[in-house]
Short mmCIF file of C-alpha atoms in Angstrom, two decimals:
data_model
loop_
_atom_site.label_atom_id
_atom_site.label_comp_id
_atom_site.label_asym_id
_atom_site.label_seq_id
_atom_site.Cartn_x
_atom_site.Cartn_y
_atom_site.Cartn_z
CA MET G 1381 -106.90 -110.55 23.73
CA SER G 1382 -103.29 -109.54 24.37
CA ILE G 1383 -100.48 -110.57 22.06
CA PRO G 1384 -98.61 -113.62 23.41
CA ILE G 1385 -95.01 -113.30 24.53
CA LEU G 1386 -92.28 -114.00 22.02
CA SER G 1387 -92.10 -117.68 21.11
CA PRO G 1388 -89.12 -119.76 22.27
CA HIS G 1389 -87.99 -120.03 18.64
CA ILE G 1390 -87.59 -116.28 18.30
CA GLN G 1391 -85.81 -116.08 21.64
CA TRP G 1392 -83.45 -118.83 20.48
CA ILE G 1393 -82.68 -117.01 17.22
CA ALA G 1394 -82.00 -113.75 19.06
CA LYS G 1395 -79.62 -115.59 21.41
CA GLU G 1396 -77.79 -117.27 18.51
CA VAL G 1397 -77.41 -113.98 16.63
CA LYS G 1398 -75.99 -112.29 19.72
CA GLU G 1399 -73.45 -115.07 20.26
CA ASP G 1400 -72.50 -115.42 16.58
CA PRO G 1401 -73.34 -112.26 14.55
CA GLU G 1402 -71.89 -113.75 11.33
CA ARG G 1403 -73.87 -116.98 11.45
CA VAL G 1404 -75.76 -118.10 8.33
CA PHE G 1405 -79.07 -119.69 9.39
CA THR G 1406 -80.13 -122.87 7.61
CA ASN G 1407 -82.83 -124.21 9.92
CA LEU G 1408 -85.59 -121.63 10.28
CA ALA G 1409 -88.59 -122.99 8.37
CA HIS G 1410 -89.15 -126.01 10.61
CA ARG G 1411 -89.53 -123.62 13.57
CA ILE G 1412 -92.87 -122.41 12.23
CA ASP G 1413 -95.22 -124.25 14.58
CA ALA G 1414 -98.81 -123.67 15.69
CA GLY G 1415 -97.65 -121.43 18.54
CA LEU G 1416 -95.68 -119.13 16.24
CA LEU G 1417 -98.58 -119.03 13.76
CA GLU G 1418 -100.92 -117.98 16.57
CA GLU G 1419 -98.52 -115.26 17.66
CA ALA G 1420 -98.29 -114.07 14.05
CA PHE G 1421 -102.10 -114.01 13.82
CA TRP G 1422 -102.44 -111.73 16.85
CA HIS G 1423 -99.92 -109.31 15.34
CA LEU G 1424 -102.03 -108.77 12.20
CA ARG G 1425 -104.35 -105.81 11.77
CA ARG G 1426 -107.87 -106.80 12.71
CA ASN G 1427 -109.59 -104.42 10.27
CA ALA G 1428 -107.37 -105.07 7.24
CA ALA G 1429 -109.04 -105.74 3.89
CA ALA G 1430 -109.67 -109.38 2.96
CA GLY G 1431 -107.84 -111.08 0.10
CA VAL G 1432 -109.21 -113.08 -2.82
CA ASP G 1433 -110.79 -115.66 -0.48
CA ARG G 1434 -112.72 -112.88 1.34
CA VAL G 1435 -111.86 -114.34 4.76
CA THR G 1436 -111.59 -111.64 7.42
CA TRP G 1437 -109.57 -111.64 10.63
CA ARG G 1438 -112.72 -111.91 12.75
CA GLU G 1439 -114.06 -114.86 10.76
CA TYR G 1440 -110.77 -116.73 11.07
CA GLU G 1441 -110.64 -116.02 14.80
CA GLY G 1442 -114.02 -117.74 15.24
CA ASN G 1443 -112.36 -121.16 14.91
CA LEU G 1444 -108.76 -120.10 15.46
CA GLU G 1445 -107.31 -123.20 17.10
CA GLU G 1446 -108.57 -125.59 14.43
CA ASN G 1447 -107.71 -123.20 11.60
CA LEU G 1448 -104.11 -122.80 12.77
CA LYS G 1449 -103.73 -126.50 13.46
CA GLU G 1450 -104.82 -127.31 9.92
CA LEU G 1451 -102.59 -124.58 8.45
CA HIS G 1452 -99.60 -125.90 10.37
CA GLN G 1453 -100.29 -129.41 9.11
CA ARG G 1454 -100.32 -128.21 5.51
CA LEU G 1455 -97.02 -126.41 6.08
CA LYS G 1456 -95.42 -129.54 7.60
CA GLU G 1457 -96.58 -131.72 4.71
CA GLN G 1458 -95.69 -129.06 2.13
CA ARG G 1459 -99.34 -128.88 1.02
CA TYR G 1460 -99.60 -125.18 1.75
CA LYS G 1461 -100.41 -123.18 -1.38
CA ALA G 1462 -100.19 -119.42 -1.60
CA GLN G 1463 -103.16 -117.61 -3.10
CA PRO G 1464 -102.96 -114.80 -5.67
CA VAL G 1465 -102.60 -111.28 -4.33
CA LYS G 1466 -105.57 -108.99 -4.97
CA ARG G 1467 -104.44 -105.79 -6.65
CA VAL G 1468 -105.85 -102.47 -5.48
CA ASN G 1469 -104.99 -99.16 -7.13
CA ILE G 1470 -104.48 -96.10 -4.91
CA ASP G 1471 -104.43 -92.60 -6.40
CA LYS G 1472 -101.10 -90.76 -6.12
CA GLU G 1473 -100.44 -87.02 -5.92
CA ASP G 1474 -99.15 -86.85 -9.50
CA GLY G 1475 -102.36 -88.29 -10.95
CA LYS G 1476 -100.88 -91.77 -11.35
CA GLN G 1477 -101.79 -94.80 -9.27
CA ARG G 1478 -99.88 -96.90 -6.75
CA GLN G 1479 -100.56 -100.62 -6.96
CA LEU G 1480 -101.03 -102.36 -3.62
CA GLY G 1481 -101.35 -106.09 -3.08
CA ILE G 1482 -103.73 -107.65 -0.56
CA ALA G 1483 -102.88 -111.22 0.41
CA THR G 1484 -105.27 -113.75 1.92
CA LEU G 1485 -105.35 -113.99 5.70
CA GLU G 1486 -103.51 -117.33 5.84
CA ASP G 1487 -100.78 -116.00 3.58
CA LYS G 1488 -100.47 -112.99 5.88
CA ILE G 1489 -100.15 -115.31 8.90
CA VAL G 1490 -97.37 -117.39 7.34
CA GLN G 1491 -95.59 -114.30 6.03
CA LYS G 1492 -95.73 -112.69 9.45
CA ALA G 1493 -94.31 -115.85 11.03
CA VAL G 1494 -91.39 -115.78 8.58
CA VAL G 1495 -90.82 -112.07 9.29
CA MET G 1496 -90.76 -112.76 13.03
CA LEU G 1497 -88.11 -115.45 12.53
CA MET G 1498 -85.94 -113.33 10.25
CA GLU G 1499 -86.18 -109.97 12.02
CA PRO G 1500 -83.74 -110.81 14.86
CA ILE G 1501 -81.15 -111.85 12.28
CA TYR G 1502 -81.39 -108.72 10.17
CA GLU G 1503 -81.85 -106.25 13.00
CA GLN G 1504 -78.22 -106.72 13.93
CA GLU G 1505 -77.29 -106.53 10.23
CA PHE G 1506 -79.12 -103.33 9.30
CA LEU G 1507 -77.25 -100.05 9.68
CA PRO G 1508 -78.28 -97.00 11.77
CA CYS G 1509 -79.10 -95.04 8.59
CA SER G 1510 -82.12 -97.29 7.91
CA TYR G 1511 -85.36 -96.26 9.64
CA GLY G 1512 -88.26 -97.80 7.70
CA PHE G 1513 -90.34 -100.71 9.02
CA ARG G 1514 -88.02 -101.50 11.90
CA ARG G 1515 -88.99 -102.13 15.47
CA GLY G 1516 -88.75 -98.96 17.54
CA LEU G 1517 -88.05 -96.73 14.52
CA ASN G 1518 -90.32 -94.66 12.30
CA ALA G 1519 -90.46 -91.72 9.91
CA HIS G 1520 -90.15 -89.20 12.75
CA ALA G 1521 -86.93 -90.86 13.89
CA ALA G 1522 -85.56 -90.46 10.35
CA LEU G 1523 -86.60 -86.80 10.26
CA HIS G 1524 -84.98 -86.20 13.63
CA ALA G 1525 -81.72 -87.83 12.55
CA LEU G 1526 -81.63 -85.82 9.32
CA ARG G 1527 -82.16 -82.51 11.12
CA GLU G 1528 -79.74 -83.24 13.97
CA GLN G 1529 -76.91 -84.20 11.65
CA GLY G 1530 -77.73 -81.36 9.28
CA MET G 1531 -77.60 -78.81 12.09
CA GLU G 1532 -73.94 -79.64 12.71
CA GLY G 1533 -73.29 -77.04 10.05
CA TRP G 1534 -71.04 -78.72 7.52
CA ILE G 1535 -73.69 -79.79 4.99
CA ASN G 1536 -73.50 -77.92 1.68
CA TRP G 1537 -75.10 -80.35 -0.77
CA VAL G 1538 -77.96 -82.85 -0.71
CA ILE G 1539 -78.73 -85.62 -3.20
CA ASP G 1540 -82.52 -85.81 -3.27
CA ALA G 1541 -83.13 -89.25 -4.79
CA ASP G 1542 -86.22 -91.10 -5.98
CA ILE G 1543 -86.21 -94.79 -6.93
CA GLN G 1544 -88.70 -95.31 -9.72
CA GLY G 1545 -91.25 -98.07 -8.99
CA PHE G 1546 -88.96 -99.71 -6.45
CA PHE G 1547 -91.19 -102.55 -5.22
CA ASP G 1548 -92.11 -103.55 -8.78
CA ARG G 1549 -88.49 -103.59 -9.98
CA ILE G 1550 -86.80 -105.75 -7.35
CA ASP G 1551 -84.94 -108.56 -9.09
CA ARG G 1552 -86.11 -111.76 -7.42
CA ASN G 1553 -83.05 -113.84 -8.24
CA THR G 1554 -80.77 -111.13 -6.86
CA LEU G 1555 -82.97 -110.89 -3.78
CA ARG G 1556 -82.55 -114.62 -3.13
CA GLU G 1557 -78.77 -114.29 -3.47
CA LEU G 1558 -78.74 -111.44 -0.97
CA LEU G 1559 -80.97 -113.39 1.43
CA HIS G 1560 -78.58 -116.32 1.32
CA ARG G 1561 -75.84 -114.22 2.91
CA ARG G 1562 -77.64 -114.66 6.24
CA VAL G 1563 -80.56 -117.06 5.67
CA LYS G 1564 -79.90 -120.06 3.45
CA ASP G 1565 -82.88 -122.23 4.22
CA GLY G 1566 -84.66 -124.36 1.61
CA GLY G 1567 -87.97 -124.13 3.45
CA ILE G 1568 -87.87 -120.33 3.55
CA ASP G 1569 -86.87 -120.27 -0.12
CA ARG G 1570 -89.87 -122.42 -1.02
CA LEU G 1571 -92.29 -120.21 0.90
CA ILE G 1572 -90.98 -117.03 -0.72
CA GLY G 1573 -91.14 -118.76 -4.09
CA LYS G 1574 -94.78 -119.71 -3.48
CA TRP G 1575 -95.67 -116.07 -2.75
CA PHE G 1576 -93.81 -114.87 -5.84
CA ASN G 1577 -95.39 -117.49 -8.11
CA ALA G 1578 -98.96 -117.15 -6.80
CA GLY G 1579 -99.53 -114.21 -9.14
CA VAL G 1580 -101.61 -111.06 -8.93
CA LEU G 1581 -105.35 -110.87 -9.53
CA ASP G 1582 -105.99 -107.57 -11.30
CA GLY G 1583 -109.76 -107.40 -11.62
CA LYS G 1584 -110.56 -110.73 -13.29
CA GLU G 1585 -107.14 -111.16 -14.88
CA LEU G 1586 -104.50 -113.32 -13.19
CA ILE G 1587 -100.99 -112.15 -14.08
CA HIS G 1588 -97.59 -113.47 -13.03
CA PRO G 1589 -94.95 -110.72 -12.82
CA GLU G 1590 -91.36 -111.86 -13.18
CA ARG G 1591 -89.98 -109.07 -11.01
CA GLY G 1592 -90.89 -107.23 -7.85
CA VAL G 1593 -92.59 -107.89 -4.54
CA ALA G 1594 -96.19 -106.98 -3.77
CA GLN G 1595 -96.33 -103.58 -2.11
CA GLY G 1596 -98.67 -104.05 0.84
CA ALA G 1597 -97.77 -107.69 1.54
CA VAL G 1598 -96.70 -108.45 5.12
CA ILE G 1599 -93.26 -109.71 4.13
CA SER G 1600 -92.49 -107.04 1.51
CA PRO G 1601 -91.11 -104.34 3.87
CA LEU G 1602 -88.52 -106.75 5.28
CA LEU G 1603 -87.51 -108.00 1.82
CA ALA G 1604 -87.25 -104.41 0.58
CA ASN G 1605 -85.07 -103.43 3.54
CA ILE G 1606 -82.79 -106.41 2.95
CA TYR G 1607 -82.46 -105.52 -0.73
CA LEU G 1608 -81.59 -101.86 -0.13
CA HIS G 1609 -79.36 -102.71 2.83
CA TYR G 1610 -76.92 -104.42 0.47
CA VAL G 1611 -77.60 -102.32 -2.64
CA LEU G 1612 -77.37 -98.91 -0.94
CA ASP G 1613 -76.65 -98.75 2.80
CA GLU G 1614 -73.71 -101.13 3.05
CA TRP G 1615 -72.26 -99.93 -0.27
CA PHE G 1616 -72.42 -96.30 0.87
CA GLU G 1617 -70.81 -96.96 4.25
CA GLN G 1618 -68.12 -99.40 3.14
CA GLU G 1619 -67.24 -98.28 -0.39
CA VAL G 1620 -68.42 -94.72 -0.95
CA LYS G 1621 -67.63 -92.87 2.28
CA PRO G 1622 -63.98 -94.00 2.50
CA ARG G 1623 -63.41 -92.54 -1.01
CA LEU G 1624 -64.96 -89.16 -0.31
CA ARG G 1625 -62.79 -86.11 0.41
CA GLY G 1626 -65.38 -84.59 2.78
CA ARG G 1627 -68.02 -85.73 5.23
CA ALA G 1628 -71.34 -87.30 4.25
CA PHE G 1629 -74.27 -89.22 5.69
CA LEU G 1630 -77.26 -91.17 4.42
CA VAL G 1631 -80.79 -91.31 5.84
CA ARG G 1632 -83.15 -93.91 4.37
CA TYR G 1633 -86.77 -94.75 5.14
CA ALA G 1634 -87.81 -97.78 3.05
CA ASP G 1635 -87.13 -96.68 -0.56
CA ASP G 1636 -87.01 -92.94 0.25
CA PHE G 1637 -83.52 -91.59 0.97
CA VAL G 1638 -81.36 -88.49 0.94
CA ILE G 1639 -77.58 -88.18 1.03
CA ALA G 1640 -76.05 -85.07 2.57
CA LEU G 1641 -72.48 -84.10 1.67
CA GLU G 1642 -69.92 -81.48 2.56
CA ARG G 1643 -68.15 -81.04 -0.78
CA GLU G 1644 -69.54 -80.30 -4.23
CA ASP G 1645 -67.01 -82.52 -6.04
CA ASP G 1646 -67.96 -85.49 -3.86
CA ALA G 1647 -71.65 -84.83 -4.48
CA LYS G 1648 -71.25 -84.65 -8.26
CA ARG G 1649 -69.14 -87.81 -8.44
CA LEU G 1650 -71.62 -89.71 -6.27
CA LEU G 1651 -74.53 -88.50 -8.39
CA GLU G 1652 -72.74 -89.98 -11.41
CA VAL G 1653 -72.14 -93.42 -9.92
CA LEU G 1654 -75.41 -93.76 -7.98
CA PRO G 1655 -77.56 -94.52 -11.08
CA LYS G 1656 -75.01 -97.10 -12.21
CA ARG G 1657 -75.15 -98.79 -8.80
CA MET G 1658 -78.94 -98.92 -8.96
CA ASP G 1659 -78.95 -100.20 -12.52
CA LYS G 1660 -76.65 -103.05 -11.53
CA TYR G 1661 -79.46 -104.33 -9.29
CA GLY G 1662 -82.33 -103.67 -11.68
CA LEU G 1663 -83.37 -100.33 -10.17
CA ASN G 1664 -83.78 -96.91 -11.77
CA LEU G 1665 -83.50 -93.44 -10.29
CA HIS G 1666 -86.28 -91.17 -11.51
CA PRO G 1667 -84.58 -88.77 -13.98
CA ASP G 1668 -86.82 -85.82 -13.09
CA LYS G 1669 -87.11 -86.37 -9.34
CA THR G 1670 -83.45 -87.13 -8.56
CA ARG G 1671 -81.36 -84.00 -8.24
CA LEU G 1672 -78.42 -82.33 -6.56
CA VAL G 1673 -79.47 -79.51 -4.24
CA ARG G 1674 -77.22 -76.80 -2.89
CA PHE G 1675 -78.16 -76.68 0.77
CA HIS G 1676 -75.96 -74.69 3.14
CA ARG G 1677 -76.13 -72.19 5.93
CA GLN G 1678 -73.52 -69.63 5.07
CA ALA G 1679 -74.48 -67.52 8.07
CA LYS G 1680 -76.68 -64.57 7.14
CA ASP G 1681 -77.16 -65.28 3.41
CA ALA G 1682 -78.58 -68.84 3.61
CA ALA G 1683 -82.12 -67.82 2.74
CA ALA G 1684 -81.14 -64.92 0.47
CA ASP G 1685 -78.92 -67.04 -1.80
CA PRO G 1686 -81.00 -67.69 -4.95
CA GLU G 1687 -79.10 -70.92 -5.59
CA ASN G 1688 -79.64 -72.29 -2.10
CA GLY G 1689 -82.34 -74.89 -2.53
CA VAL G 1690 -84.91 -76.89 -0.65
CA PHE G 1691 -85.68 -80.59 -0.78
CA ASP G 1692 -88.58 -82.84 0.16
CA PHE G 1693 -88.35 -85.90 2.39
CA LEU G 1694 -91.04 -87.96 4.13
CA GLY G 1695 -93.82 -85.45 3.58
CA PHE G 1696 -91.88 -82.33 4.57
CA THR G 1697 -90.05 -79.61 2.66
CA HIS G 1698 -86.69 -78.88 4.32
CA TYR G 1699 -85.16 -75.40 4.16
CA TRP G 1700 -82.95 -73.01 6.11
CA GLY G 1701 -84.64 -70.28 8.16
CA LYS G 1702 -84.23 -68.11 11.25
CA SER G 1703 -85.33 -69.37 14.66
CA HIS G 1704 -87.16 -67.14 17.15
CA ARG G 1705 -83.77 -66.38 18.70
CA GLY G 1706 -82.25 -65.35 15.38
CA TYR G 1707 -80.19 -68.50 14.72
CA TRP G 1708 -80.10 -70.27 11.36
CA VAL G 1709 -81.82 -73.65 11.65
CA ILE G 1710 -83.20 -76.34 9.34
CA LYS G 1711 -86.95 -75.89 9.23
CA ARG G 1712 -89.66 -78.21 7.90
CA ARG G 1713 -93.11 -77.53 6.51
CA THR G 1714 -95.69 -79.87 5.05
CA ILE G 1715 -95.10 -80.41 1.32
CA SER G 1716 -97.58 -78.28 -0.64
CA LYS G 1717 -99.00 -81.18 -2.61
CA ARG G 1718 -99.53 -83.15 0.62
CA LYS G 1719 -101.54 -80.23 2.00
CA ARG G 1720 -103.59 -80.09 -1.19
CA ARG G 1721 -104.23 -83.81 -1.07
CA ALA G 1722 -105.28 -83.71 2.59
CA THR G 1723 -107.52 -80.70 1.96
CA LYS G 1724 -109.22 -82.37 -1.01
CA ALA G 1725 -109.78 -85.56 0.99
CA LEU G 1726 -111.39 -83.59 3.83
CA TRP G 1727 -113.67 -81.64 1.48
CA ASP G 1728 -114.68 -84.85 -0.31
CA TRP G 1729 -115.47 -86.55 2.98
CA CYS G 1730 -117.61 -83.65 4.18
CA LYS G 1731 -119.46 -83.66 0.86
CA THR G 1732 -120.24 -87.39 0.78
CA HIS G 1733 -121.08 -87.71 4.51
CA ARG G 1734 -122.99 -84.46 5.09
CA HIS G 1735 -126.23 -86.33 5.80
CA LEU G 1736 -124.81 -88.30 8.74
CA PRO G 1737 -125.78 -87.27 12.29
CA LEU G 1738 -123.77 -84.24 13.42
CA ARG G 1739 -122.07 -86.03 16.28
CA GLU G 1740 -120.96 -88.82 13.97
CA GLN G 1741 -119.52 -86.30 11.51
CA HIS G 1742 -117.79 -84.50 14.37
CA ALA G 1743 -116.23 -87.71 15.71
CA THR G 1744 -114.83 -88.70 12.31
CA LEU G 1745 -113.50 -85.23 11.46
CA SER G 1746 -111.88 -85.01 14.90
CA ARG G 1747 -110.20 -88.36 14.34
CA LYS G 1748 -108.93 -87.28 10.93
CA LEU G 1749 -107.52 -84.04 12.32
CA ARG G 1750 -105.76 -85.82 15.19
CA GLY G 1751 -104.21 -88.22 12.67
CA LEU G 1752 -102.86 -85.30 10.64
CA TYR G 1753 -101.52 -83.59 13.76
CA GLN G 1754 -99.93 -86.85 14.89
CA TYR G 1755 -97.78 -87.03 11.74
CA TYR G 1756 -97.34 -83.42 10.66
CA GLY G 1757 -97.26 -81.91 14.15
CA ILE G 1758 -93.53 -81.24 14.36
CA ARG G 1759 -92.02 -78.02 15.65
CA GLY G 1760 -91.95 -75.22 13.11
CA ASN G 1761 -94.92 -76.59 11.17
CA SER G 1762 -97.73 -74.94 13.12
CA GLU G 1763 -98.80 -72.73 10.21
CA ALA G 1764 -99.57 -75.75 8.03
CA LEU G 1765 -101.60 -77.31 10.85
CA LYS G 1766 -103.60 -74.10 11.24
CA GLN G 1767 -104.35 -74.11 7.52
CA LEU G 1768 -105.58 -77.71 7.69
CA TYR G 1769 -107.77 -76.87 10.65
CA GLY G 1770 -109.21 -73.88 8.80
CA GLU G 1771 -109.97 -76.01 5.75
CA VAL G 1772 -111.88 -78.54 7.86
CA VAL G 1773 -113.92 -75.76 9.44
CA ARG G 1774 -114.74 -74.22 6.05
CA ALA G 1775 -115.50 -77.57 4.43
CA TRP G 1776 -117.79 -78.70 7.26
CA ARG G 1777 -119.77 -75.45 7.26
CA PHE G 1778 -119.98 -75.37 3.45
CA TRP G 1779 -121.44 -78.84 3.09
CA LEU G 1780 -123.71 -78.59 6.11
CA SER G 1781 -125.10 -75.46 4.49
CA ARG G 1782 -125.95 -77.51 1.41
CA CYS G 1783 -128.19 -79.66 3.60
CA SER G 1784 -130.24 -76.64 4.65
CA GLN G 1785 -133.35 -75.71 2.73
CA LYS G 1786 -132.83 -72.07 3.65
CA SER G 1787 -129.89 -69.83 2.82
CA GLY G 1788 -127.38 -72.01 4.60
CA ILE G 1789 -125.59 -71.74 7.94
CA ARG G 1790 -124.25 -68.30 8.88
CA TRP G 1791 -120.78 -68.10 10.44
CA ASP G 1792 -122.19 -66.93 13.79
CA GLN G 1793 -124.48 -69.97 13.85
CA PHE G 1794 -121.64 -72.30 12.90
CA ARG G 1795 -119.38 -70.89 15.64
CA LYS G 1796 -122.07 -71.78 18.18
CA LEU G 1797 -122.05 -75.32 16.77
CA LEU G 1798 -118.24 -75.47 17.16
CA LYS G 1799 -118.62 -74.51 20.81
CA LEU G 1800 -120.95 -77.47 21.32
CA LEU G 1801 -118.89 -79.80 19.11
CA PRO G 1802 -115.35 -78.39 19.10
CA LEU G 1803 -112.84 -79.73 16.60
CA PRO G 1804 -109.32 -80.49 17.88
CA GLU G 1805 -107.16 -77.37 17.74
CA PRO G 1806 -103.81 -77.47 15.86
CA LYS G 1807 -101.22 -79.11 18.07
CA ILE G 1808 -97.46 -79.70 17.87
CA VAL G 1809 -97.07 -83.30 18.97
CA HIS G 1810 -93.35 -83.86 18.35
CA TRP G 1811 -91.40 -81.02 19.97
CA SER G 1812 -88.14 -82.96 20.03
CA ILE G 1813 -88.04 -83.68 16.28
#
């Protein structure tokens, strides 16, 4: 079923924002009706994991009209209760774990409805330097903006910043104050309060954090963007840039950001005040992962300069190098630890699924490769894609050989198999980035 057209409420909000960009909205919550809830439902991922109530999207769809009618009634009568978020731990590259929160389906529906009401308001508020979780923007847009501005040639320094445990450290009272600059609605406040107070189910233990928003919740990306819009983006544009002696720009994707500057003195002063700004709002910059990088293209010696550094952003290492025509350009390659993580995941998959039918293995491996090409397939990164392709080929042959009772599969035999079931070749998908 196709997603319904935007509800009249959202169209009304967009119209009001356009006519009065400074308006503070005080009447949003009562606009959550059955129609908006249905629209929110169709926007949710159908295969997402279930929350603590174990209700899936498909099960809820089976009696959708009655379910949404009853949910709307509970919202109207203020009988709606948020359920605890189920905590899931995801392994990170550094050996630590990232904690994700999975809400129940009804909580996702209501959260999505609130996001749909608030998005038109904040889309005209957010600045062009913000690219994460916004309609029509993505990580590739951020990468493109960073490279295009960097190629203008005046960049000499980059602040490579890392906010430590951002989602867990958001101060909820400060967040409410920032929200009230544009949305001061008691109903919205109550709903957000319900989600904050519902707690987190970690295994069998129910805990109630006093700070943070659940990473993985439907509403969290918008709340995080609002928080960093005022804490970082607006502060940088309105207070920092006018005080700098040289040029500078910021590129932010969710809680990942870099600041490029022309002058060393500006960069050092900003690196001194940036932690203080974050601390004021309950945030910490990672002491080991936040650094000042010398990053310039002084004609022929850009790559030869031992002090000229590289920095990582959104899965890519950025560095200066020569183009095919001999010009100095900003190049990008997949971060080494990302390649290692992808390679390990592919080997593990081949190991644990080696007994599946060959065509089923081929279909899944092909899908995984296309997904990697879709993200990492930017110009200049073909070598990393070739390495990933080679690892898949080696992993598949290695573990298929373990299924054989003989000496395994020779390379000439495996090449014949690849002719029958070819894996997708490395492909640059984003030539313009």
